[in-house]
CSV table of C-alpha atoms in Angstrom, one decimal:
chain,number,residue,atom,x,y,z
Z,11,MET,CA,-0.3,23.1,1.8
Z,12,ALA,CA,-3.2,21.3,3.3
Z,13,ARG,CA,-3.2,17.7,4.4
Z,14,ILE,CA,-5.9,15.7,2.6
Z,15,ALA,CA,-6.9,12.1,3.4
Z,16,VAL,CA,-8.7,10.2,0.7
Z,17,ILE,CA,-10.7,7.1,1.6
Z,18,GLY,CA,-10.4,4.4,-1.1
Z,19,ALA,CA,-8.3,4.0,-4.2
Z,20,GLY,CA,-11.0,3.7,-6.8
Z,21,MET,CA,-10.9,5.6,-10.1
Z,22,GLY,CA,-12.8,8.7,-8.8
Z,23,ALA,CA,-10.8,8.8,-5.6
Z,24,MET,CA,-7.5,8.6,-7.5
Z,25,ALA,CA,-8.7,11.3,-10.0
Z,26,THR,CA,-9.4,13.5,-7.1
Z,27,ALA,CA,-6.1,12.8,-5.4
Z,28,ALA,CA,-4.1,13.6,-8.6
Z,29,ARG,CA,-5.8,17.0,-9.1
Z,30,LEU,CA,-5.4,18.0,-5.5
Z,31,ALA,CA,-1.7,17.0,-5.5
Z,32,VAL,CA,-1.1,19.2,-8.6
Z,33,ALA,CA,-2.8,22.1,-6.7
Z,34,GLY,CA,-0.1,21.8,-4.0
Z,35,HIS,CA,-1.8,19.7,-1.3
Z,36,ARG,CA,-0.2,16.8,0.5
Z,37,VAL,CA,-2.5,13.9,-0.3
Z,38,THR,CA,-2.6,10.4,1.2
Z,39,VAL,CA,-4.9,7.7,0.0
Z,40,TYR,CA,-6.1,5.0,2.4
Z,41,GLU,CA,-7.3,1.8,0.8
Z,42,ARG,CA,-8.7,-1.2,2.6
Z,43,GLY,CA,-7.6,-3.7,-0.1
Z,44,ALA,CA,-4.2,-4.6,-1.5
Z,45,THR,CA,-4.3,-2.6,-4.7
Z,46,TYR,CA,-5.8,0.4,-6.5
Z,47,GLY,CA,-8.6,0.7,-9.1
Z,48,GLY,CA,-11.6,-0.4,-7.1
Z,49,ALA,CA,-13.9,-2.3,-9.4
Z,50,VAL,CA,-11.5,-1.9,-12.3
Z,51,GLY,CA,-9.6,-5.2,-11.7
Z,52,ARG,CA,-8.0,-8.0,-13.7
Z,53,TYR,CA,-8.4,-11.7,-13.5
Z,54,GLU,CA,-5.6,-14.0,-15.0
Z,55,ARG,CA,-5.5,-17.7,-15.5
Z,56,GLU,CA,-3.4,-20.0,-17.7
Z,57,GLY,CA,-2.3,-17.2,-20.0
Z,58,PHE,CA,-5.9,-15.7,-20.3
Z,59,ALA,CA,-6.7,-12.3,-18.9
Z,60,PHE,CA,-10.1,-10.6,-18.3
Z,61,ASP,CA,-11.4,-7.3,-17.0
Z,62,THR,CA,-13.4,-7.8,-13.8
Z,63,GLY,CA,-15.1,-4.4,-14.1
Z,64,PRO,CA,-16.0,-2.2,-17.1
Z,65,GLY,CA,-14.6,-3.3,-20.4
Z,66,LEU,CA,-15.1,-0.1,-22.4
Z,67,LEU,CA,-14.7,3.6,-21.8
Z,68,HIS,CA,-17.3,6.1,-22.9
Z,69,LEU,CA,-16.6,9.9,-22.8
Z,70,PRO,CA,-12.8,9.4,-22.9
Z,71,ALA,CA,-12.5,13.2,-22.7
Z,72,VAL,CA,-12.9,12.9,-19.0
Z,73,TYR,CA,-9.5,11.1,-18.6
Z,74,ARG,CA,-7.9,13.1,-21.4
Z,75,ASP,CA,-8.6,16.2,-19.3
Z,76,LEU,CA,-7.3,14.6,-16.1
Z,77,PHE,CA,-4.0,13.8,-17.7
Z,78,VAL,CA,-3.7,17.3,-19.4
Z,79,LYS,CA,-4.4,19.0,-16.0
Z,80,THR,CA,-2.0,16.8,-14.0
Z,81,GLY,CA,1.1,16.4,-16.1
Z,82,LYS,CA,3.0,16.8,-19.4
Z,83,ARG,CA,2.2,13.3,-20.7
Z,84,SER,CA,-1.2,12.9,-22.4
Z,85,LEU,CA,-3.5,10.0,-21.8
Z,86,GLU,CA,-2.6,8.6,-25.2
Z,87,THR,CA,1.1,8.5,-24.3
Z,88,CYS,CA,0.3,6.5,-21.1
Z,89,VAL,CA,-2.2,4.0,-22.5
Z,90,ASP,CA,-2.8,2.5,-26.0
Z,91,MET,CA,-6.5,3.4,-26.5
Z,92,ALA,CA,-8.5,2.7,-29.7
Z,93,GLN,CA,-12.1,3.4,-30.7
Z,94,VAL,CA,-14.2,0.4,-31.2
Z,95,ASP,CA,-15.8,0.1,-34.6
Z,96,PRO,CA,-18.3,-1.3,-35.2
Z,97,ALA,CA,-19.4,0.1,-31.9
Z,98,VAL,CA,-21.9,-2.6,-31.1
Z,99,ARG,CA,-23.6,-5.7,-32.6
Z,100,HIS,CA,-27.1,-6.4,-31.6
Z,101,VAL,CA,-28.5,-10.0,-31.8
Z,102,LEU,CA,-32.2,-10.5,-31.3
Z,103,PRO,CA,-32.8,-14.3,-31.8
Z,104,HIS,CA,-36.6,-14.0,-31.3
Z,105,HIS,CA,-36.8,-11.4,-34.1
Z,106,GLY,CA,-34.2,-13.1,-36.3
Z,107,VAL,CA,-32.1,-9.8,-36.3
Z,108,ASP,CA,-28.3,-9.6,-36.3
Z,109,VAL,CA,-27.1,-6.0,-36.9
Z,110,SER,CA,-23.8,-4.3,-36.3
Z,111,LEU,CA,-23.8,-0.5,-35.8
Z,112,PRO,CA,-20.8,1.6,-36.8
Z,113,GLY,CA,-19.2,3.9,-34.3
Z,114,ALA,CA,-19.9,7.6,-34.2
Z,115,SER,CA,-21.7,7.6,-37.6
Z,116,ARG,CA,-25.3,8.8,-37.5
Z,117,GLY,CA,-25.8,8.1,-41.2
Z,118,GLY,CA,-24.1,4.7,-41.0
Z,119,VAL,CA,-26.3,3.7,-38.0
Z,120,ALA,CA,-29.4,4.7,-39.9
Z,121,ALA,CA,-28.5,2.7,-43.0
Z,122,ALA,CA,-27.7,-0.4,-40.9
Z,123,LEU,CA,-31.0,-0.1,-39.0
Z,124,ASP,CA,-33.0,0.4,-42.2
Z,125,ALA,CA,-31.5,-2.8,-43.6
Z,126,ALA,CA,-32.2,-4.8,-40.4
Z,127,PHE,CA,-35.7,-3.5,-39.5
Z,128,GLY,CA,-37.1,-1.9,-42.6
Z,129,GLN,CA,-37.1,1.5,-44.2
Z,130,GLY,CA,-37.6,4.3,-41.7
Z,131,ALA,CA,-36.1,2.5,-38.8
Z,132,GLY,CA,-33.0,4.6,-38.9
Z,133,GLU,CA,-34.9,7.8,-39.1
Z,134,ARG,CA,-36.9,6.8,-36.0
Z,135,TRP,CA,-33.8,5.8,-34.1
Z,136,ASN,CA,-32.0,9.0,-34.9
Z,137,GLY,CA,-35.1,11.0,-34.0
Z,138,VAL,CA,-35.0,9.5,-30.5
Z,139,LEU,CA,-31.3,10.2,-30.1
Z,140,GLY,CA,-31.9,13.7,-31.5
Z,141,ARG,CA,-34.3,14.3,-28.7
Z,142,ALA,CA,-31.9,12.7,-26.3
Z,143,ARG,CA,-29.3,15.3,-27.5
Z,144,ASP,CA,-31.8,18.0,-26.4
Z,145,ALA,CA,-31.9,16.4,-23.0
Z,146,TRP,CA,-28.1,16.2,-22.9
Z,147,ASP,CA,-27.7,19.8,-23.9
Z,148,ALA,CA,-30.3,20.9,-21.2
Z,149,THR,CA,-28.7,19.0,-18.3
Z,150,ARG,CA,-25.0,18.3,-19.2
Z,151,ARG,CA,-23.6,21.2,-17.1
Z,152,PRO,CA,-25.7,20.9,-14.0
Z,153,LEU,CA,-25.8,17.1,-14.1
Z,154,LEU,CA,-22.1,16.4,-15.0
Z,155,GLU,CA,-19.9,19.4,-14.9
Z,156,GLU,CA,-21.1,21.4,-11.9
Z,157,PRO,CA,-21.6,20.7,-8.2
Z,158,LEU,CA,-25.1,19.5,-7.5
Z,159,PRO,CA,-27.5,22.5,-7.2
Z,160,ALA,CA,-28.4,23.5,-3.7
Z,161,ASP,CA,-32.0,22.6,-4.6
Z,162,PRO,CA,-31.7,19.3,-6.5
Z,163,ARG,CA,-35.3,19.5,-7.5
Z,164,ALA,CA,-34.1,21.5,-10.5
Z,165,LEU,CA,-33.0,18.2,-12.0
Z,166,ALA,CA,-36.2,16.4,-10.9
Z,167,ALA,CA,-38.1,17.0,-14.1
Z,168,ASP,CA,-37.5,14.8,-17.1
Z,169,PRO,CA,-35.8,16.8,-19.8
Z,170,TYR,CA,-36.5,14.3,-22.6
Z,171,PRO,CA,-39.0,15.9,-25.0
Z,172,ALA,CA,-41.2,13.0,-25.9
Z,173,LEU,CA,-43.1,13.1,-29.2
Z,174,ARG,CA,-46.4,14.8,-29.1
Z,175,ARG,CA,-49.4,12.6,-29.9
Z,176,SER,CA,-47.2,9.6,-29.4
Z,177,GLY,CA,-49.8,7.9,-27.2
Z,178,LEU,CA,-47.7,8.3,-24.1
Z,179,LEU,CA,-49.4,9.2,-20.9
Z,180,ARG,CA,-49.7,12.9,-20.3
Z,181,ARG,CA,-50.3,12.7,-16.6
Z,182,ARG,CA,-46.7,11.8,-16.0
Z,183,PRO,CA,-43.5,11.8,-18.1
Z,184,PRO,CA,-42.9,8.5,-20.0
Z,185,THR,CA,-40.5,5.9,-18.9
Z,186,LEU,CA,-37.6,4.9,-21.1
Z,187,ALA,CA,-39.4,1.7,-21.9
Z,188,GLU,CA,-42.5,3.6,-23.0
Z,189,VAL,CA,-40.4,5.9,-25.2
Z,190,ALA,CA,-38.8,2.8,-26.8
Z,191,GLY,CA,-42.1,1.1,-27.3
Z,192,ARG,CA,-44.0,4.1,-28.7
Z,193,GLU,CA,-41.3,6.0,-30.6
Z,194,LEU,CA,-39.4,3.0,-31.9
Z,195,GLY,CA,-41.4,-0.2,-31.4
Z,196,GLY,CA,-40.7,-3.9,-31.5
Z,197,GLY,CA,-37.1,-5.1,-31.9
Z,198,LEU,CA,-35.8,-1.6,-32.6
Z,199,GLY,CA,-37.1,-0.5,-29.2
Z,200,GLU,CA,-35.3,-3.4,-27.6
Z,201,LEU,CA,-32.0,-2.0,-28.9
Z,202,LEU,CA,-32.6,1.1,-26.8
Z,203,THR,CA,-33.7,-0.6,-23.7
Z,204,GLY,CA,-30.9,-3.1,-23.9
Z,205,LEU,CA,-28.3,-0.4,-24.2
Z,206,VAL,CA,-29.7,1.4,-21.1
Z,207,GLY,CA,-30.2,-1.8,-19.2
Z,208,ALA,CA,-26.5,-2.6,-19.6
Z,209,TYR,CA,-25.7,0.3,-17.3
Z,210,GLY,CA,-27.7,-1.3,-14.5
Z,211,ILE,CA,-30.7,0.9,-15.1
Z,212,ASP,CA,-34.2,-0.6,-15.3
Z,213,PRO,CA,-35.8,0.9,-18.5
Z,214,ALA,CA,-39.3,0.3,-17.0
Z,215,ARG,CA,-38.5,2.7,-14.1
Z,216,ALA,CA,-36.0,5.0,-15.7
Z,217,PRO,CA,-37.1,8.4,-17.2
Z,218,GLY,CA,-36.9,9.1,-20.9
Z,219,SER,CA,-33.7,11.0,-20.2
Z,220,ALA,CA,-31.9,7.7,-19.9
Z,221,ALA,CA,-31.7,7.9,-23.7
Z,222,VAL,CA,-28.8,10.2,-23.2
Z,223,LEU,CA,-26.6,7.1,-22.5
Z,224,PRO,CA,-27.0,5.6,-26.0
Z,225,TYR,CA,-26.7,9.1,-27.3
Z,226,MET,CA,-23.3,9.5,-25.7
Z,227,GLU,CA,-22.1,6.2,-27.0
Z,228,GLN,CA,-23.2,6.9,-30.6
Z,229,THR,CA,-21.8,10.5,-30.5
Z,230,PHE,CA,-18.6,10.1,-28.6
Z,231,GLY,CA,-17.8,6.5,-29.4
Z,232,SER,CA,-16.7,3.5,-27.3
Z,233,TRP,CA,-13.0,3.0,-26.5
Z,234,TYR,CA,-10.9,0.0,-25.5
Z,235,VAL,CA,-7.6,0.3,-23.7
Z,236,ARG,CA,-5.2,-2.4,-25.0
Z,237,GLY,CA,-4.1,-4.6,-22.2
Z,238,GLY,CA,-7.6,-4.1,-20.6
Z,239,MET,CA,-9.1,-1.4,-18.6
Z,240,ARG,CA,-6.8,-2.3,-15.7
Z,241,ALA,CA,-4.1,-0.5,-17.8
Z,242,LEU,CA,-6.1,2.7,-17.4
Z,243,ALA,CA,-6.3,2.3,-13.6
Z,244,THR,CA,-2.5,1.7,-13.6
Z,245,ALA,CA,-1.9,4.8,-15.6
Z,246,VAL,CA,-4.0,6.9,-13.2
Z,247,HIS,CA,-2.2,5.4,-10.2
Z,248,GLU,CA,1.2,6.1,-11.7
Z,249,ARG,CA,0.1,9.7,-12.4
Z,250,CYS,CA,-0.9,10.1,-8.8
Z,251,ARG,CA,2.5,8.8,-7.7
Z,252,GLU,CA,4.3,11.1,-10.1
Z,253,ARG,CA,2.5,14.0,-8.4
Z,254,GLY,CA,3.5,12.9,-4.9
Z,255,VAL,CA,0.3,11.2,-3.8
Z,256,GLU,CA,1.1,8.6,-1.1
Z,257,PHE,CA,-0.9,5.3,-1.0
Z,258,VAL,CA,-1.4,3.2,2.1
Z,259,PHE,CA,-2.9,-0.2,1.3
Z,260,GLY,CA,-4.5,-2.6,3.8
Z,261,ALA,CA,-5.7,0.5,5.7
Z,262,GLU,CA,-9.4,0.1,6.5
Z,263,VAL,CA,-11.1,3.3,7.7
Z,264,ARG,CA,-13.5,3.0,10.6
Z,265,GLU,CA,-14.5,6.5,11.2
Z,266,VAL,CA,-14.2,10.1,10.0
Z,267,ARG,CA,-13.0,12.1,12.9
Z,268,THR,CA,-14.4,15.7,13.4
Z,269,ALA,CA,-13.3,18.6,15.6
Z,270,GLY,CA,-14.9,22.0,15.9
Z,271,GLY,CA,-17.6,21.0,13.4
Z,272,ARG,CA,-15.3,20.0,10.6
Z,273,ALA,CA,-13.4,17.0,9.4
Z,274,ALA,CA,-10.2,16.5,11.2
Z,275,GLY,CA,-8.9,13.1,10.2
Z,276,LEU,CA,-9.5,9.4,10.2
Z,277,LEU,CA,-9.7,6.5,12.6
Z,278,LEU,CA,-8.2,3.3,11.1
Z,279,ALA,CA,-9.2,-0.2,11.9
Z,280,ASP,CA,-5.9,-0.9,13.7
Z,281,GLY,CA,-6.7,1.9,16.1
Z,282,SER,CA,-4.3,4.5,14.7
Z,283,GLU,CA,-5.4,8.0,14.0
Z,284,VAL,CA,-4.7,10.2,10.9
Z,285,GLU,CA,-4.8,13.9,11.1
Z,286,ALA,CA,-6.1,15.8,8.1
Z,287,ASP,CA,-7.3,19.3,7.1
Z,288,SER,CA,-9.9,17.8,4.7
Z,289,VAL,CA,-11.2,14.3,4.0
Z,290,VAL,CA,-12.5,12.9,0.8
Z,291,CYS,CA,-14.7,9.8,1.0
Z,292,GLY,CA,-14.2,7.9,-2.3
Z,293,ILE,CA,-16.2,4.8,-1.3
Z,294,ASP,CA,-19.8,3.9,-0.6
Z,295,PRO,CA,-20.7,5.8,2.5
Z,296,ARG,CA,-22.6,2.8,3.8
Z,297,LEU,CA,-19.1,1.3,4.5
Z,298,LEU,CA,-18.5,3.9,7.2
Z,299,PRO,CA,-21.3,3.1,9.8
Z,300,GLN,CA,-19.9,5.5,12.4
Z,301,ALA,CA,-19.9,8.2,9.8
Z,302,GLN,CA,-23.6,8.1,9.0
Z,303,GLY,CA,-24.0,11.3,10.9
Z,304,PRO,CA,-21.4,13.3,8.9
Z,305,LEU,CA,-22.3,11.7,5.6
Z,306,PRO,CA,-26.1,12.3,5.2
Z,307,ARG,CA,-27.9,12.5,1.8
Z,308,GLU,CA,-28.9,16.1,2.4
Z,309,GLY,CA,-31.8,17.0,0.1
Z,310,VAL,CA,-31.1,14.1,-2.3
Z,311,PRO,CA,-33.6,11.3,-2.6
Z,312,ALA,CA,-32.1,7.9,-1.8
Z,313,ARG,CA,-31.7,5.6,-4.7
Z,314,GLY,CA,-32.6,2.6,-2.5
Z,315,GLU,CA,-30.6,-0.2,-1.2
Z,316,ASP,CA,-31.4,-2.7,-3.9
Z,317,LEU,CA,-28.9,-1.4,-6.4
Z,318,PRO,CA,-28.1,-4.0,-9.1
Z,319,SER,CA,-24.9,-5.9,-9.4
Z,320,ARG,CA,-23.4,-8.0,-12.3
Z,321,LEU,CA,-22.7,-11.7,-13.0
Z,322,THR,CA,-19.7,-12.1,-15.3
Z,323,LEU,CA,-18.3,-15.2,-17.0
Z,324,PHE,CA,-14.7,-15.5,-18.1
Z,325,LEU,CA,-14.5,-17.8,-21.1
Z,326,ALA,CA,-11.3,-19.4,-22.3
Z,327,LEU,CA,-11.7,-20.6,-25.9
Z,328,SER,CA,-9.6,-22.7,-28.2
Z,329,GLY,CA,-9.2,-21.4,-31.7
Z,330,ALA,CA,-8.3,-18.0,-33.1
Z,331,ARG,CA,-10.6,-15.0,-32.9
Z,332,PRO,CA,-12.2,-14.9,-36.4
Z,333,ALA,CA,-11.4,-12.0,-38.6
Z,334,GLY,CA,-14.1,-9.3,-38.6
Z,335,THR,CA,-15.4,-10.3,-35.1
Z,336,VAL,CA,-17.2,-7.4,-33.4
Z,337,HIS,CA,-15.7,-6.3,-30.1
Z,338,ARG,CA,-19.0,-5.9,-28.3
Z,339,THR,CA,-22.3,-7.8,-28.8
Z,340,LEU,CA,-25.5,-7.4,-27.0
Z,341,VAL,CA,-27.7,-10.5,-27.1
Z,342,HIS,CA,-31.3,-9.5,-26.3
Z,343,SER,CA,-33.8,-12.0,-24.9
Z,344,ALA,CA,-37.2,-11.8,-23.2
Z,345,GLY,CA,-35.7,-12.9,-19.8
Z,346,LEU,CA,-32.1,-11.7,-19.8
Z,347,ASP,CA,-29.8,-9.5,-21.9
Z,348,VAL,CA,-26.1,-10.2,-21.9
Z,349,THR,CA,-23.1,-8.3,-23.1
Z,350,VAL,CA,-20.3,-10.3,-24.9
Z,351,LEU,CA,-16.9,-8.7,-25.2
Z,352,ARG,CA,-14.4,-10.2,-27.6
Z,353,PRO,CA,-11.3,-7.9,-27.8
Z,354,GLU,CA,-8.6,-8.2,-30.4
Z,355,ASP,CA,-5.8,-7.9,-27.9
Z,356,PRO,CA,-2.8,-10.3,-27.6
Z,357,ALA,CA,-2.6,-9.3,-23.9
Z,358,THR,CA,-5.8,-11.2,-23.2
Z,359,ARG,CA,-4.8,-14.7,-24.5
Z,360,PRO,CA,-1.9,-17.1,-24.4
Z,361,ASP,CA,-1.4,-17.0,-28.1
Z,362,ALA,CA,-3.1,-16.4,-31.4
Z,363,ASP,CA,-4.8,-19.8,-31.3
Z,364,HIS,CA,-6.9,-18.9,-28.3
Z,365,GLU,CA,-9.5,-16.3,-27.5
Z,366,ALA,CA,-10.6,-14.7,-24.2
Z,367,VAL,CA,-14.3,-13.7,-24.0
Z,368,THR,CA,-16.2,-11.9,-21.3
Z,369,VAL,CA,-20.0,-12.3,-20.8
Z,370,THR,CA,-21.8,-10.0,-18.4
Z,371,ALA,CA,-25.4,-9.6,-17.3
Z,372,VAL,CA,-27.0,-7.2,-14.8
Z,373,CYS,CA,-28.5,-8.8,-11.8
Z,374,GLY,CA,-29.4,-7.8,-8.3
Z,375,PRO,CA,-31.6,-8.3,-5.2
Z,376,GLY,CA,-35.2,-9.1,-6.2
Z,377,ASP,CA,-34.3,-9.5,-9.9
Z,378,ALA,CA,-36.6,-12.0,-11.4
Z,379,ARG,CA,-34.4,-12.7,-14.4
Z,380,ASP,CA,-32.5,-16.0,-14.5
Z,381,ALA,CA,-29.0,-14.7,-14.4
Z,382,THR,CA,-27.1,-17.9,-13.9
Z,383,PRO,CA,-23.8,-19.1,-15.5
Z,384,GLU,CA,-25.6,-21.6,-17.6
Z,385,GLY,CA,-28.1,-18.9,-18.8
Z,386,LEU,CA,-25.2,-16.6,-19.7
Z,387,LEU,CA,-23.5,-19.4,-21.6
Z,388,GLU,CA,-26.6,-20.2,-23.5
Z,389,LEU,CA,-27.1,-16.6,-24.7
Z,390,ALA,CA,-23.4,-16.1,-25.4
Z,391,GLY,CA,-23.7,-19.0,-27.8
Z,392,LYS,CA,-25.9,-16.8,-29.9
Z,393,ALA,CA,-23.0,-14.3,-30.4
Z,394,VAL,CA,-20.1,-16.8,-30.6
Z,395,PRO,CA,-20.7,-19.7,-33.1
Z,396,GLY,CA,-19.4,-23.0,-31.8
Z,397,LEU,CA,-18.9,-21.7,-28.3
Z,398,ARG,CA,-19.6,-25.0,-26.5
Z,399,GLU,CA,-17.1,-26.9,-28.8
Z,400,ARG,CA,-14.4,-24.2,-28.3
Z,401,LEU,CA,-14.9,-23.8,-24.5
Z,402,LEU,CA,-11.8,-24.9,-22.5
Z,403,TRP,CA,-13.0,-23.6,-19.2
Z,404,HIS,CA,-15.1,-20.8,-17.7
Z,405,GLU,CA,-15.2,-19.1,-14.4
Z,406,ALA,CA,-17.9,-16.9,-12.8
Z,407,HIS,CA,-17.3,-13.6,-11.2
Z,408,THR,CA,-20.4,-13.1,-8.9
Z,409,PRO,CA,-21.8,-10.2,-6.9
Z,410,ALA,CA,-20.2,-11.7,-3.9
Z,411,ASP,CA,-16.8,-11.4,-5.6
Z,412,ILE,CA,-17.5,-7.7,-6.4
Z,413,GLU,CA,-18.4,-7.2,-2.7
Z,414,ALA,CA,-15.2,-8.8,-1.6
Z,415,ALA,CA,-13.2,-6.6,-4.0
Z,416,THR,CA,-14.9,-3.3,-3.4
Z,417,GLY,CA,-16.8,-3.7,-0.1
Z,418,ALA,CA,-20.0,-2.5,-1.7
Z,419,PRO,CA,-22.9,-4.3,0.0
Z,420,GLY,CA,-24.3,-7.0,-2.2
Z,421,GLY,CA,-21.7,-6.2,-4.9
Z,422,SER,CA,-23.8,-3.2,-5.9
Z,423,VAL,CA,-22.5,-1.3,-8.9
Z,424,PRO,CA,-23.5,2.4,-9.1
Z,425,ALA,CA,-25.0,3.6,-12.4
Z,426,PRO,CA,-24.7,7.1,-13.9
Z,427,ALA,CA,-27.0,9.8,-12.5
Z,428,LEU,CA,-30.0,10.8,-14.5
Z,429,ALA,CA,-32.2,13.8,-14.5
Z,430,GLY,CA,-36.0,13.2,-14.1
Z,431,ALA,CA,-37.8,10.6,-12.0
Z,432,GLY,CA,-38.3,13.3,-9.3
Z,433,GLY,CA,-34.6,13.3,-8.5
Z,434,ARG,CA,-34.7,9.6,-7.5
Z,435,LEU,CA,-31.7,8.8,-9.7
Z,436,LEU,CA,-29.4,11.5,-8.4
Z,437,TYR,CA,-26.5,10.9,-6.0
Z,438,PRO,CA,-25.5,12.8,-2.9
Z,439,ALA,CA,-23.7,16.1,-3.4
Z,440,ASN,CA,-19.9,16.3,-3.3
Z,441,THR,CA,-20.0,18.5,-0.3
Z,442,THR,CA,-21.5,17.4,3.0
Z,443,ALA,CA,-23.0,19.1,6.1
Z,444,VAL,CA,-19.6,18.7,7.8
Z,445,ALA,CA,-17.0,21.3,6.6
Z,446,GLY,CA,-13.9,19.8,5.1
Z,447,LEU,CA,-15.7,16.5,4.3
Z,448,TYR,CA,-16.3,15.6,0.6
Z,449,ARG,CA,-17.7,12.8,-1.5
Z,450,ALA,CA,-16.0,11.4,-4.7
Z,451,GLY,CA,-16.3,8.3,-6.8
Z,452,GLY,CA,-19.3,6.5,-8.2
Z,453,TRP,CA,-21.4,6.9,-5.0
Z,454,ALA,CA,-21.4,10.7,-5.3
Z,455,HIS,CA,-22.7,13.2,-7.8
Z,456,PRO,CA,-22.7,12.6,-10.8
Z,457,GLY,CA,-22.7,8.8,-10.2
Z,458,GLY,CA,-21.1,5.6,-11.4
Z,459,GLY,CA,-19.3,4.4,-14.4
Z,460,LEU,CA,-15.7,5.2,-15.4
Z,461,ALA,CA,-16.5,8.6,-17.0
Z,462,HIS,CA,-18.9,9.8,-14.3
Z,463,ALA,CA,-16.6,8.7,-11.4
Z,464,GLY,CA,-13.7,10.5,-13.1
Z,465,MET,CA,-15.8,13.7,-13.2
Z,466,THR,CA,-16.1,13.7,-9.4
Z,467,GLY,CA,-12.3,14.3,-9.3
Z,468,ALA,CA,-12.7,17.6,-11.1
Z,469,LEU,CA,-15.7,18.6,-8.9
Z,470,VAL,CA,-14.2,17.8,-5.5
Z,471,ALA,CA,-10.8,19.2,-6.4
Z,472,GLY,CA,-12.5,22.4,-7.5
Z,473,LEU,CA,-14.6,22.7,-4.4
Z,474,ILE,CA,-11.5,22.2,-2.1
Z,475,VAL,CA,-9.2,24.5,-4.1
Z,476,GLU,CA,-11.6,27.3,-5.0
Z,477,GLY,CA,-14.2,26.9,-2.2
Z,478,ALA,CA,-18.0,26.8,-2.2
Z,479,GLY,CA,-18.2,29.3,-5.0
Z,480,PHE,CA,-16.7,26.8,-7.5
Z,481,ARG,CA,-19.2,26.2,-10.3
Z,482,GLY,CA,-17.3,23.8,-12.6
Z,483,SER,CA,-15.3,24.0,-15.7
Z,484,GLN,CA,-16.3,26.6,-18.3
């Protein structure tokens, strides 16, 4: 039985801890804050409740597998999870388009797009997602299910097979924005770029392979956890405790200690030392300045320090949520796209005569878009009729709030890793140059988001339990 210290109690870190505990190791999680979940938080006021992080789960199989591998009770017995259908509503005021797309229905999506954009729109859309499926099939295992290859340049080439004679430049692979413009065009292309942009990825700089993100949504669906995504974090935390994982909150880690060329424990902010046979860093490595030596980005291009964050508004509305309201709406505009979430969940409101709405926009350092609370309210009104008249109060959750909750500089929120772009959108490997020191969570391969962070748990646990020869699930 090895002693394993895990830094941080985010979703990826807890997924790692649960799997390691089941494998027979003694696992202790050290979290600087007062609670678990990282960015998956909850804000409550006057009977209203809101998710402070992601509001939907994509690729739920990641957490189903976690619960199957760590106990007898399945994910569905621990949380009440439902697929969202329609999956998403798109509002394009400047095009006069308002279209709702069904969940996990290729034919239904095509029919809806034909009705909104004209005959043939659905075929073009499914053509792009069909090519995105090819990119998914080509990179799914090395990008998501296996440790990062020793030579990450294998994932540097864009696997998206852009249409021939599409007019895209041949001297380099097209960006996602170019794919959207040439293979879809107009408002239909804005649907693709808006879905990708919501992940915090700039379509003008992202490779065509970013189309795998809308492909995953359309293929595997979007899922909501009743009670909010915080209920998922609570379920993972409880599973960890059931497996004997110990949590120490209010324990800020200052340094990863090494001895004999391998990780040997932690130095905490209060001066105390923790001995360990292995250490898992489940937080942004930038938060451990003394550990910059042991936590290099060996062979992996840096994503840059200007990672985007999010500005979120919590809206408390009078009046019942109208029947037939779509859970998730994307409002597209030339300057700023926003996501509006309107869950049908009694746990989010004081009673049936009120409604809780969350509005989010991606923003970040150097972002020229006008992501202000007033701007978000204006666009949200395109999705929620009578919003101003119904509004009781609203509260903003800023990048500074995210930084305070997670410690991430600038409130930066990691996006999923992508193949292509010369490897620029990859994350550091789960192993490091220091034996016994590993990376998990959204700041490690294969990147951010609930599903991707959860995947790091399987990767790191496999590497610790099976050793360097671990190649992922079969």
